[in-house]
Short mmCIF file of C-alpha atoms and ligand atoms in Angstrom, two decimals:
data_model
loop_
_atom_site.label_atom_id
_atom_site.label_comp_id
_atom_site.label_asym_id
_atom_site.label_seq_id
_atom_site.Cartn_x
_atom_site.Cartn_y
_atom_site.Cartn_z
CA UNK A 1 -9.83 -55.37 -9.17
CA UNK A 2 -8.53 -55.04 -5.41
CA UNK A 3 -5.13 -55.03 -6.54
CA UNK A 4 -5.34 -52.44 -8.88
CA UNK A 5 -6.94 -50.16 -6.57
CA UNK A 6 -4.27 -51.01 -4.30
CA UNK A 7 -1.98 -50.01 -6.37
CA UNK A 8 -3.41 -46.77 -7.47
CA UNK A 9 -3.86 -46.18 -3.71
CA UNK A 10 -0.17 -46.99 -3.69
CA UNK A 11 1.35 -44.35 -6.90
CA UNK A 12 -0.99 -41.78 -5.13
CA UNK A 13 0.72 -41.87 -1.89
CA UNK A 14 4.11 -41.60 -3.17
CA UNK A 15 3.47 -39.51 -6.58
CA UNK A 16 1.98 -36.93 -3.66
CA UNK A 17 4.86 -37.34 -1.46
CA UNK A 18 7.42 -36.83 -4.48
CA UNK A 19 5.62 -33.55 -5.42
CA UNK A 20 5.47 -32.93 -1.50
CA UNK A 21 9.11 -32.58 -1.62
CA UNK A 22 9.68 -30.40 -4.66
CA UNK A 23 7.28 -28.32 -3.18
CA UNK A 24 10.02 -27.95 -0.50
CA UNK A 25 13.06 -26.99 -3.03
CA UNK A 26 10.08 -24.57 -4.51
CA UNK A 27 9.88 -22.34 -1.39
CA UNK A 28 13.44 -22.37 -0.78
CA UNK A 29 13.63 -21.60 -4.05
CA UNK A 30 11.60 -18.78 -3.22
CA UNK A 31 13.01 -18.00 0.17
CA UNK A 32 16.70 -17.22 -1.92
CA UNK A 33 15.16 -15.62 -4.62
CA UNK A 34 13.08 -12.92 -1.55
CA UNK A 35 16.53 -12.52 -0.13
CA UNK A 36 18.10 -11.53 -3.56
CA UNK A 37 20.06 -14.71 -3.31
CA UNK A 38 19.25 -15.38 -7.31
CA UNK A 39 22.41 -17.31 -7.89
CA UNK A 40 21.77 -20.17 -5.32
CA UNK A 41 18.15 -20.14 -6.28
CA UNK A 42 18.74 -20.77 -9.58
CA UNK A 43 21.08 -23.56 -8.91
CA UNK A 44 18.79 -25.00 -6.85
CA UNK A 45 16.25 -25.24 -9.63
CA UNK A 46 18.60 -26.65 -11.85
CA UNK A 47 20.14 -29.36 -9.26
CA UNK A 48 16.38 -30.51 -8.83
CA UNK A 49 15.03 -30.12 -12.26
CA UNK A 50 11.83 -28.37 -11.24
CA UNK A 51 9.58 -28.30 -14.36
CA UNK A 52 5.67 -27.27 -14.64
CA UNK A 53 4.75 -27.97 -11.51
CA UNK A 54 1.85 -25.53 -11.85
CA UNK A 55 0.65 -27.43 -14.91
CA UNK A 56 1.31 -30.63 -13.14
CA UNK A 57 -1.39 -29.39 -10.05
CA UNK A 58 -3.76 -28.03 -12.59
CA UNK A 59 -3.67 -31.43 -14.47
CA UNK A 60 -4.56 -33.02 -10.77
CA UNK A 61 -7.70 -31.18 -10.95
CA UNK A 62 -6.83 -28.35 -8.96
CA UNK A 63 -8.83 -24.51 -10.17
CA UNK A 64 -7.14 -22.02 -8.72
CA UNK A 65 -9.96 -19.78 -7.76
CA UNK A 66 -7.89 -16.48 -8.13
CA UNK A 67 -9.96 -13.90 -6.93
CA UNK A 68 -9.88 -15.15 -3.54
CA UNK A 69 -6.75 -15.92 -3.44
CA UNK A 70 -3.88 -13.60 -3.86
CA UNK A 71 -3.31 -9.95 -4.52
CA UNK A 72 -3.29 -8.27 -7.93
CA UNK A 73 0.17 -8.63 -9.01
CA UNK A 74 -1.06 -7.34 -13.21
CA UNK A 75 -1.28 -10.22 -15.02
CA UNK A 76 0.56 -13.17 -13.15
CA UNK A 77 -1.96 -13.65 -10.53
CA UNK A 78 -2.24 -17.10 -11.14
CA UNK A 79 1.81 -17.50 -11.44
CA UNK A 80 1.99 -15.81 -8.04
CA UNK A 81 -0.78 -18.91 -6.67
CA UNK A 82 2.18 -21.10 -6.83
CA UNK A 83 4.46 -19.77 -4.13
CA UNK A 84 5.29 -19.78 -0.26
CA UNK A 85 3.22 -22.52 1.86
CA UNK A 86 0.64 -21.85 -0.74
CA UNK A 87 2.10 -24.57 -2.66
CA UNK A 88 2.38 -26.91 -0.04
CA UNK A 89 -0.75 -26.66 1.55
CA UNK A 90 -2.13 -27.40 -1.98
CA UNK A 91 0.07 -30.60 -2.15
CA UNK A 92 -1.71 -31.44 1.16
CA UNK A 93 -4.95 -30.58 -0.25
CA UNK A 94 -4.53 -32.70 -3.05
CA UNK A 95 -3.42 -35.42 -1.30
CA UNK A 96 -6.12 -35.48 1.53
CA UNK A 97 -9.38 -34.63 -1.07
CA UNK A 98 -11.14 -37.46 -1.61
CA UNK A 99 -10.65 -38.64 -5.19
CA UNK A 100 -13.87 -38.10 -6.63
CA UNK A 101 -13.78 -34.16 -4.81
CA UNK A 102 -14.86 -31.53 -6.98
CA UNK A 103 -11.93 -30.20 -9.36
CA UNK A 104 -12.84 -26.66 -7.88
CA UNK A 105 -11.33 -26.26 -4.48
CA UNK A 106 -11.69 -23.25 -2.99
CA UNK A 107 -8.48 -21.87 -2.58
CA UNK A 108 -8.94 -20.69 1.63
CA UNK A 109 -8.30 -24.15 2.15
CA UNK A 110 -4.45 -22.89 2.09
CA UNK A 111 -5.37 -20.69 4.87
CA UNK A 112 -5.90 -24.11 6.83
CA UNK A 113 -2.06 -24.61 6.90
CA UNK A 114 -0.77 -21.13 6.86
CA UNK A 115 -3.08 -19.39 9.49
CA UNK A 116 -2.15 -20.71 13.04
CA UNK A 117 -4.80 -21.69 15.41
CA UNK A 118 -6.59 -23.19 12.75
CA UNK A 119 -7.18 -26.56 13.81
CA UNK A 120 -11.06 -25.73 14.62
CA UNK A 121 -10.75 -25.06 10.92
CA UNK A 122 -9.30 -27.99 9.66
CA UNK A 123 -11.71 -30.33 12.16
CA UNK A 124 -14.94 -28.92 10.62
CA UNK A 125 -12.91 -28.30 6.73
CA UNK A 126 -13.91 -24.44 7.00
CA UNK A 127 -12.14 -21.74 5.43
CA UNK A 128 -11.18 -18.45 7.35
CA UNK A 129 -14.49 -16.91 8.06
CA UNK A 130 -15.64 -13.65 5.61
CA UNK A 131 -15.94 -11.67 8.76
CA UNK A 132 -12.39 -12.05 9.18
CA UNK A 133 -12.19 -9.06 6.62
CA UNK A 134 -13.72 -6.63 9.03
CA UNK A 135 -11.10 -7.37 12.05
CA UNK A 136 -9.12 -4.72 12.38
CA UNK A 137 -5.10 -5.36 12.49
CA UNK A 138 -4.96 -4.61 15.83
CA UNK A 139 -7.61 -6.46 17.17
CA UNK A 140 -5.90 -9.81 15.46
CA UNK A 141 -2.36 -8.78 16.87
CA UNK A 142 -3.66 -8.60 20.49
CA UNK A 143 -6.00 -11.69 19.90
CA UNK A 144 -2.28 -13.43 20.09
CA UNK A 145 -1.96 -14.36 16.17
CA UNK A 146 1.40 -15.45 15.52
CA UNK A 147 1.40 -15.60 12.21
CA UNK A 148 -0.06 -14.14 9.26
CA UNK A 149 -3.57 -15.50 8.20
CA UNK A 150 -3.68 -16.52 4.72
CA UNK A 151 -6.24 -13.82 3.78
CA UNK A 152 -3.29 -10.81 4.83
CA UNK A 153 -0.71 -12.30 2.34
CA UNK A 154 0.53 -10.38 -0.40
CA UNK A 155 3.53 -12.02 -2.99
CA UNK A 156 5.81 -9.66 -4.18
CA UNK A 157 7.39 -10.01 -7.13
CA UNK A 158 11.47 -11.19 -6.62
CA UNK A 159 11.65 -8.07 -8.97
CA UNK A 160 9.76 -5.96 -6.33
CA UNK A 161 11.33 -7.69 -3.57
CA UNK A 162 15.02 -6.41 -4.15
CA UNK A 163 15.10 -2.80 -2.25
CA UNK A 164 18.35 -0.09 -3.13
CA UNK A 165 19.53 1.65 -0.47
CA UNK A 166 22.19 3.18 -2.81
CA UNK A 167 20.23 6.86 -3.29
CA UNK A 168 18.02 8.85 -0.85
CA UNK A 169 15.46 11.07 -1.53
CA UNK A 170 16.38 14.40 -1.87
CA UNK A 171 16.24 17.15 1.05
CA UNK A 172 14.63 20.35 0.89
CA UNK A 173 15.14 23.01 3.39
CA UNK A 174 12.22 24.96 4.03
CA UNK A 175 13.91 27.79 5.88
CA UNK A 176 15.89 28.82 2.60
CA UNK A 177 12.37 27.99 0.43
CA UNK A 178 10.81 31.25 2.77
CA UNK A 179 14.81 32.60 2.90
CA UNK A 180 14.44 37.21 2.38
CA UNK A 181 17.67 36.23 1.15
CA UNK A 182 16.93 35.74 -2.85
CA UNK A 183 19.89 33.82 -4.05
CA UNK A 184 19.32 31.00 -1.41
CA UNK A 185 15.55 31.11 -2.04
CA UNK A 186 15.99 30.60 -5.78
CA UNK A 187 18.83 27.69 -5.28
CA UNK A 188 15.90 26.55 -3.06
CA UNK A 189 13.16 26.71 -5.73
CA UNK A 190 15.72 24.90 -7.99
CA UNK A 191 16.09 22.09 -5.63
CA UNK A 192 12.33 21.84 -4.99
CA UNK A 193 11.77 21.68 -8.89
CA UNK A 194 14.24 19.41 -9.58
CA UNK A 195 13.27 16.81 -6.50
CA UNK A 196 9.53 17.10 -8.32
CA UNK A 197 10.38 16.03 -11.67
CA UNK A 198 13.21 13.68 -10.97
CA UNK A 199 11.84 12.43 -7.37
CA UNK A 200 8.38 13.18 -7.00
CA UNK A 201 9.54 12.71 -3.37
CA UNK A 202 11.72 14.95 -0.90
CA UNK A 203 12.56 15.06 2.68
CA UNK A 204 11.43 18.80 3.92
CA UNK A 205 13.60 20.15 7.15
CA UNK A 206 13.39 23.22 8.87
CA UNK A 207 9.54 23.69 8.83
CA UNK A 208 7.62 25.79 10.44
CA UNK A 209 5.57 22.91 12.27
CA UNK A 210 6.67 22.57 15.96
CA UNK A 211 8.26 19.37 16.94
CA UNK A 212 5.73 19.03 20.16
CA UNK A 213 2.92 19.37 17.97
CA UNK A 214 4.24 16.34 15.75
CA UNK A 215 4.68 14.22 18.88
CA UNK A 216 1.04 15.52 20.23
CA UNK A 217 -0.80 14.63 17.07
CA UNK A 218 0.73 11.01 16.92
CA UNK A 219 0.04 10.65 20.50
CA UNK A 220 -3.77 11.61 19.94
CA UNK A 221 -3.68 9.01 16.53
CA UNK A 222 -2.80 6.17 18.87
CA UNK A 223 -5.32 7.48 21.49
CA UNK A 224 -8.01 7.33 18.87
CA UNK A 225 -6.66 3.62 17.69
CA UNK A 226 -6.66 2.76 21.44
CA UNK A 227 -10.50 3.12 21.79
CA UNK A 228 -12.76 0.17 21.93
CA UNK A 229 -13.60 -1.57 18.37
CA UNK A 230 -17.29 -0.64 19.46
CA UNK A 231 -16.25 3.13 19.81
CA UNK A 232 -13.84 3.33 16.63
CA UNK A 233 -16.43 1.16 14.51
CA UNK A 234 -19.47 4.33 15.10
CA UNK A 235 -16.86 6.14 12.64
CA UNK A 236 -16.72 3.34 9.99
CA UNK A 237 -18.17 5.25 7.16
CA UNK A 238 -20.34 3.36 4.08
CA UNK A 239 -19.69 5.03 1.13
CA UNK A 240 -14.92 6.33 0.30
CA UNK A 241 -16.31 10.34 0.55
CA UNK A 242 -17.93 9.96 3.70
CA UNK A 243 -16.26 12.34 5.48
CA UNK A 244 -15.31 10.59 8.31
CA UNK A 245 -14.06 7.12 7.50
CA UNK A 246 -12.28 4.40 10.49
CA UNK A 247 -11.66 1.01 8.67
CA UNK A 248 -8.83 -1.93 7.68
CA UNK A 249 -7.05 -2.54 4.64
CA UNK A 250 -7.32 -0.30 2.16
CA UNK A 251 -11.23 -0.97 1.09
CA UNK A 252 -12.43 -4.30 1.77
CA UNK A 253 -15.14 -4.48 -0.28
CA UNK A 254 -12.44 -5.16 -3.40
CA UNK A 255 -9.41 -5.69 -1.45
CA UNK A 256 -8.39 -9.02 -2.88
CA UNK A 257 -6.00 -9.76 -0.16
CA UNK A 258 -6.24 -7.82 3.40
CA UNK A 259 -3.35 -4.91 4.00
CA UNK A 260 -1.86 -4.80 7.37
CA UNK A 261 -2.91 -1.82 8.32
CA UNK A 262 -6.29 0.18 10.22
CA UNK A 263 -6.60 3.77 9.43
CA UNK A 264 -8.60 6.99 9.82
CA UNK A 265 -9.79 9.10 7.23
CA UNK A 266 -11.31 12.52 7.57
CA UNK A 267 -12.62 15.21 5.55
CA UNK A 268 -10.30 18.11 7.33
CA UNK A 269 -11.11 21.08 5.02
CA UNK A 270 -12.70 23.01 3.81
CA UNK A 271 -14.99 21.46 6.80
CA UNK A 272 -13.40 20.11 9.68
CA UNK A 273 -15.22 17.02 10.04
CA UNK A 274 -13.37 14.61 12.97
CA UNK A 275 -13.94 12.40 15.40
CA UNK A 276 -14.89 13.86 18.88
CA UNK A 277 -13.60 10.99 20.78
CA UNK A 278 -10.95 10.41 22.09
CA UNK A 279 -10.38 13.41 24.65
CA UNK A 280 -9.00 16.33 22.75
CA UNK A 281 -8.30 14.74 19.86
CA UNK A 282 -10.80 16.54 17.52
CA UNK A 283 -8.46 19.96 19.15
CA UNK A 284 -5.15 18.39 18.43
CA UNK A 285 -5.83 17.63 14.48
CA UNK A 286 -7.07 21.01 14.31
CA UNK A 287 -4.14 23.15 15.01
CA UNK A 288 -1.69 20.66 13.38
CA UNK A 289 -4.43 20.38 10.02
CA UNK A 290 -3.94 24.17 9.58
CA UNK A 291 -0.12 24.59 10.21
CA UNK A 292 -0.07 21.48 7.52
CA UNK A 293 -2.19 23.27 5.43
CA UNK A 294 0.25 26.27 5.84
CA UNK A 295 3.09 24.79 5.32
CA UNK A 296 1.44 23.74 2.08
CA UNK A 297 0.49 26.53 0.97
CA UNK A 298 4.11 27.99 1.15
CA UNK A 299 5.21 24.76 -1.07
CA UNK A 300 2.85 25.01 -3.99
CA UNK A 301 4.03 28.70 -4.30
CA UNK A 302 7.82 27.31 -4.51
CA UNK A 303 6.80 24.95 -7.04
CA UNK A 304 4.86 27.59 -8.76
CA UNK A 305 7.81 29.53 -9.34
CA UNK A 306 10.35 26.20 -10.39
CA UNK A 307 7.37 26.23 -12.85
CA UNK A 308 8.25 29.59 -14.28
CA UNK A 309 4.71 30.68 -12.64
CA UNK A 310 3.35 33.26 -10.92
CA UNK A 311 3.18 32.05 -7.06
CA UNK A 312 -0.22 32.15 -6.77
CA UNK A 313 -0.84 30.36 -9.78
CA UNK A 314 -2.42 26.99 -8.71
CA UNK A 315 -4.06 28.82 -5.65
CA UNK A 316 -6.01 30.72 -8.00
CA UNK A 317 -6.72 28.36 -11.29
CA UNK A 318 -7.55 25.52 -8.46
CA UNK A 319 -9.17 27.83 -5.65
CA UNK A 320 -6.76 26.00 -3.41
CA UNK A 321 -8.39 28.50 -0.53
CA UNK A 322 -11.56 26.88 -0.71
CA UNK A 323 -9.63 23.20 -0.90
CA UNK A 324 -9.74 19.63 0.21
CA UNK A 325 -7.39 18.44 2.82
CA UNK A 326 -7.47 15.28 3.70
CA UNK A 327 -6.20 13.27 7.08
CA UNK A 328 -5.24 9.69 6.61
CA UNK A 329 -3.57 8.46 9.76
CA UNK A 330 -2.42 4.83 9.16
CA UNK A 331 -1.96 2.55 12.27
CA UNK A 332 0.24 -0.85 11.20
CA UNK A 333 0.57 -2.83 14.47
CA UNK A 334 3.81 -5.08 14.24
CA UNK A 335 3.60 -8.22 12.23
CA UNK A 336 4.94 -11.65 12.83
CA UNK A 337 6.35 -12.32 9.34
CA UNK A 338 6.66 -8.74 7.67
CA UNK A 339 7.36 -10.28 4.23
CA UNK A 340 4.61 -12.10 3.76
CA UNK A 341 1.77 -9.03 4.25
CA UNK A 342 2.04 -5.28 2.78
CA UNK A 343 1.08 -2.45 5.08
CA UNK A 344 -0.07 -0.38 1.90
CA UNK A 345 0.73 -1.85 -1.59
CA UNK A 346 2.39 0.19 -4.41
CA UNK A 347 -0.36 3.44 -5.48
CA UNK A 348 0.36 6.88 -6.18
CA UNK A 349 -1.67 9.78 -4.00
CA UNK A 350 -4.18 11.93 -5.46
CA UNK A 351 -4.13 15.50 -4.95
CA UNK A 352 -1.62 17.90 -5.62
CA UNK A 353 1.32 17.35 -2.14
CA UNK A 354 0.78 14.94 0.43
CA UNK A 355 2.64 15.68 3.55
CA UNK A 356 3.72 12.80 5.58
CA UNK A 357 4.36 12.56 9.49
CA UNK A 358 5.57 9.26 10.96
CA UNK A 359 6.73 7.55 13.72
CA UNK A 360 10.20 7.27 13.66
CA UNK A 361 10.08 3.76 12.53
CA UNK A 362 10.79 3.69 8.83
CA UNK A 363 8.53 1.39 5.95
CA UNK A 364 8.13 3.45 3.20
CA UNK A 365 9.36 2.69 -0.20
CA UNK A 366 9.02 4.77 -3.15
CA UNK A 367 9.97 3.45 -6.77
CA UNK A 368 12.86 5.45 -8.39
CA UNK A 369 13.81 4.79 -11.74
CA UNK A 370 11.95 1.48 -11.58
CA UNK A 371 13.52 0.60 -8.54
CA UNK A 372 12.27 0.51 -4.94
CA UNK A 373 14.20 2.28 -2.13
CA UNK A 374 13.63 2.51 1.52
CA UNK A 375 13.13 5.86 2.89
CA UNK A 376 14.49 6.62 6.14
CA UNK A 377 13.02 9.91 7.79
CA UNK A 378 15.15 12.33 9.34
CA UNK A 379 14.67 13.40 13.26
CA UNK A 380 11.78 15.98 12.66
CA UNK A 381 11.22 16.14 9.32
CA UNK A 382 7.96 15.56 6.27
CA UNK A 383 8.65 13.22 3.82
CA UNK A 384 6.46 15.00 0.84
CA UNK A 385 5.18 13.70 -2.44
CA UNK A 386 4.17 15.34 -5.55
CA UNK A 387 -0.03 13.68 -6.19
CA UNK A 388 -1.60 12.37 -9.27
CA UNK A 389 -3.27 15.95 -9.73
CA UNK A 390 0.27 17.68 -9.81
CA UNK A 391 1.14 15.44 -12.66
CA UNK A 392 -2.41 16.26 -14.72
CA UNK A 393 -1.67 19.92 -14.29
CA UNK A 394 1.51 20.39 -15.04
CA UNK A 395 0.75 17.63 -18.33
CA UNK A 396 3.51 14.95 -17.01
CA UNK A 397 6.10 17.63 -16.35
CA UNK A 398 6.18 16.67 -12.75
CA UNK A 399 5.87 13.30 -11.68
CA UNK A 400 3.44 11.07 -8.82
CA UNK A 401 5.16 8.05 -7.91
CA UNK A 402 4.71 4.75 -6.87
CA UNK A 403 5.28 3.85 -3.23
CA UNK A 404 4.57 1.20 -0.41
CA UNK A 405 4.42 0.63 2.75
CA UNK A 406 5.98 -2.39 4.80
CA UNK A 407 5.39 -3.49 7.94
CA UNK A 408 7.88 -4.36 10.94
CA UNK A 409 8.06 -7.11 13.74
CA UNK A 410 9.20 -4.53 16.42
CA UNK A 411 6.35 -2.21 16.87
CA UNK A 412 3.83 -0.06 15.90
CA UNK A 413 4.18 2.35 13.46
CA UNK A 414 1.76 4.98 12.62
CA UNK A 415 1.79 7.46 10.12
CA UNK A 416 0.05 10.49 9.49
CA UNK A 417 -0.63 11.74 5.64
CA UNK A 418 -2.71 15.36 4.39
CA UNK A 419 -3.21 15.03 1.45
CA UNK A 420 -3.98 18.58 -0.35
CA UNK A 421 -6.17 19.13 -4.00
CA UNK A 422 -8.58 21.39 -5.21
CA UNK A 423 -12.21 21.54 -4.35
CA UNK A 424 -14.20 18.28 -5.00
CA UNK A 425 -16.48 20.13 -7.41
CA UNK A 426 -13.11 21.50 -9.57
CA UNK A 427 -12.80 19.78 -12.83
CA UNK A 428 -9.13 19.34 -12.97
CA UNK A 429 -6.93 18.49 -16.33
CA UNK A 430 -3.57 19.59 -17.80
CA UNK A 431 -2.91 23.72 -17.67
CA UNK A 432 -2.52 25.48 -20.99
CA UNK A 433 1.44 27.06 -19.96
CA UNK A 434 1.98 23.11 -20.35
CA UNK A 435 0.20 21.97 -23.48
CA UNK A 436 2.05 22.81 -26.87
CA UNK A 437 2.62 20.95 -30.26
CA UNK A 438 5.24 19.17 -28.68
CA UNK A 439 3.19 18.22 -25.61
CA UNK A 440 0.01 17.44 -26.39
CA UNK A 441 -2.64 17.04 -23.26
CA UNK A 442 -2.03 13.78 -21.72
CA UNK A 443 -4.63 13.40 -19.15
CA UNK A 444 -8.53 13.63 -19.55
CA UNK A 445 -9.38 16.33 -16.99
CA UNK A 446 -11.61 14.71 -14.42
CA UNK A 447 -13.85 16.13 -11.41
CA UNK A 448 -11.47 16.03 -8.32
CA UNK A 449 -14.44 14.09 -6.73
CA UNK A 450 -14.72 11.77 -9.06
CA UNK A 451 -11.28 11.03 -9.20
CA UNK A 452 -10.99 10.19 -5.47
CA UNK A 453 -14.09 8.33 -5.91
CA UNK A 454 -12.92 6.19 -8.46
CA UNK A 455 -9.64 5.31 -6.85
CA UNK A 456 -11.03 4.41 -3.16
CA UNK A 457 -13.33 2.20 -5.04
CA UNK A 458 -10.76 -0.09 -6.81
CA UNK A 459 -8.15 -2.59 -5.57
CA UNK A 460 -4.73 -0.76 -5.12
CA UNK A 461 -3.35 -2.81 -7.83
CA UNK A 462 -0.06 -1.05 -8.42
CA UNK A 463 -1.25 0.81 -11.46
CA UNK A 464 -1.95 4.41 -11.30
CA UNK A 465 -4.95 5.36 -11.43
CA UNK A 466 -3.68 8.26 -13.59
CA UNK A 467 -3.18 5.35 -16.36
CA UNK A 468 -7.25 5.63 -16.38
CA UNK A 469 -7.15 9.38 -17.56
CA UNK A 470 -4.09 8.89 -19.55
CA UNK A 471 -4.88 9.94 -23.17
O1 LIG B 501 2.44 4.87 5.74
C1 LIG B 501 3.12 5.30 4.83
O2 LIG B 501 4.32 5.45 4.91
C2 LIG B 501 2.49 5.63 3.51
C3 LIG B 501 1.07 6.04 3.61
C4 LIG B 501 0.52 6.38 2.27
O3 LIG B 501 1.15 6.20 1.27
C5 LIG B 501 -0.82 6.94 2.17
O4 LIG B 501 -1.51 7.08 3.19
O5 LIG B 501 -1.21 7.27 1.04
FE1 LIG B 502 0.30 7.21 -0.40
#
């Protein structure tokens, strides 16, 4: 009887130290495939003859407990368990649990290995606390973490992870958009409507927003972030439409993994509604929330007219005068190991233009043609995207596209997005100039409210929330 346990004891111990070490070849498997290096990673598979290995754990009594674990990548959630560290600290976990532990472990106990500093963890076998979710980014960064805790990683698909700098996003010039001179305003109009259907993203130059004003509002965003957690946290709003919202992640009441980022939201028309701390910052949101609102303005009646419509077309059918604008200024401190978090995963906006300020450290990547491609901003310019409600009016003609945002070793990078729709209260669905027999309506219309509502309350899970309305 001794001996057999013995020997049990025995073909544990090296069965676990076997899989131990094709766990290894796994995550440099997964390292090369990251890195686009899909040649060596596939020879690497092949040289080591990697088979089932999630079966294998499963079989060992492991239950991946999903929802905990990993963000929403549609439908392979569970594939995407068995990557990175993940896969080792589960070979540890197996080979540690007692064997009569129960078959369900919870699945923080990878956090043990990945999360650094966690020894007080692994002394008392405790998971990363659930308060951890309301940290902000910052807060962590300057605790001294140097490394990303287990709760803040997001896989990426190889697919996703393979970025094409080949094309940029087109340019607009928003001197010849306003141009007396009528050819060069219509090539302009031309350029606008063709960067909206084929982009849904452009670069806008030559604006009418002063380049002082730019550098004043981002100063007064990292003012606000600077405040004490105590002073930020009196503008951490309950319920998405509060009108004045501080938090982290994106919302962490269905966030299944944490985003790298703290940000600000506020209700900036048609009620100002900001915070009046710190110093003058309440002042400096003001004058640049109307010249963004202006500037705007100026580019729904250029799209108007690439529409073949009057110019004050959506101003009047969506009482754009009376309209919400929206100020989401995003704060991602730098990150120890970039590619294992997301600053903002793959969504489209709502509303009809968002108008996008940022630092000039670039991380935003928009999908084009199925592919993702890194935007780099131009000295002094908006990067602009065409919303969700865009693409319900005009019935699909012009598009709202997927994008991300990535975050950086180096240094803080904060951007600043207005995002601009109709009224809350406006029930908003495809216009008539854009529904024939050969285009039938496409979207459900939907209360602009009730639309925002709806997508602040689930996961950013890479699908659209358009794909909700979609008829
Ligand atoms: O930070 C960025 O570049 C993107 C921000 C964004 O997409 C958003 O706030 O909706
Ligand atoms: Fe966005």
């Amino acid at each position: 009887m001794a001996m057999l346990k013995w020997e049990e004891r025995l073909h544990r111990g090296f069965s676990s130290w076997k899989w131990i070490i094709q766990e290894l070849y796994l995550v440099l498997g997964n390292i090369y495939t990251r890195h686009g290096m899909l040649e060596e990673a596939d020879e690497l598979r092949r040289l080591m003859g990697i088979n089932g290995v999630g079966k294998e754990t499963r079989r060992r009594g492991y239950v991946a407990e999903i929802q905990f674990a990993t963000n929403s990548v549609e439908g392979s959630k569970e594939q995407s368990l068995w990557c990175h560290g993940e896969k080792l600290a589960l070979a540890f976990g197996l080979m540690v649990l007692p064997p009569r532990s129960p078959r369900k472990t919870r699945v923080q106990f990878v956090g043990l290995l990945v999360f650094e500093g966690s020894q007080n963890g692994v002394q008392n076998g405790l998971a990363l606390p659930e308060e951890t979710k309301m940290v902000s980014v910052k807060e962590l960064v300057e605790s001294n973490c140097r490394s990303v805790p287990s709760n803040y990683i997001s896989l990426i698909s190889p697919e996703d992870s393979i970025l094409y700098e080949t094309e940029n996003v087109p340019t607009i010039d928003f001197s010849q958009l306003t141009s007396s001179n009528p050819i060069e305003r219509s090539k302009a109009i031309q350029q606008l409507g063709d960067a909206c259907r084929d982009w849904g993203f452009f670069m806008l130059i030559n604006h009418c927003v002063p380049e002082t004003l730019r550098e004043k509002v981002l100063r007064a965003t990292q003012s606000f972030f600077d405040l004490s957690e105590e002073e930020k946290k009196e503008y951490a709003g309950e319920k998405v439409l509060d009108p004045i919202r501080y938090g982290t992640s994106f919302n962490v009441m269905v966030d299944k993994a944490l985003f790298w980022r703290d940000y600000l939201k506020c209700h900036v028309h048609p009620h100002l509604h900001v915070p009046s701390k710190p110093h003058g910052f309440s002042e400096t949101v003001d004058e640049y929330i109307r010249k963004s609102r202006e500037l705007v303005g100026e580019l729904l009646k250029g799209i108007c007219e690439s529409l073949g419509l009057e110019e004050n077309y959506i101003h009047k059918r969506l009482n754009i005068e009376l309209g919400t604008q929206l100020l989401i200024a995003n704060f991602y401190p730098p990150c120890p190991k970039p590619e294992l978090t997301m600053g903002l995963p793959a969504h489209t906006d709502h509303g009809l233009l968002t108008l996008l300020l940022q630092n000039q450290l670039g991380g935003l990547q928009i999908q084009h043609k199925g592919k993702w491609i890194p935007v780099n901003p131009l000295p002094n310019s908006f990067l602009v995207n065409t919303g969700d409600h865009l693409e319900i009016l005009t019935n699909g003609k012009y598009k709202s596209v997927l994008h991300r945002a990535v975050v950086n070793t180096k240094a803080t990078r904060i951007s600043i997005a207005t995002a601009h729709g109709a009224p809350l209260e406006i029930i908003v669905g495809p216009a008539p100039e854009f529904i024939g027999d050969d285009n039938p309506e496409a979207y459900r219309a939907i209360k602009y409210g009730d639309y925002i509502q709806f997508q602040q309350s689930h996961e950013l899970d890479r699908r659209s929330c358009l794909d909700h309305i979609r008829i």
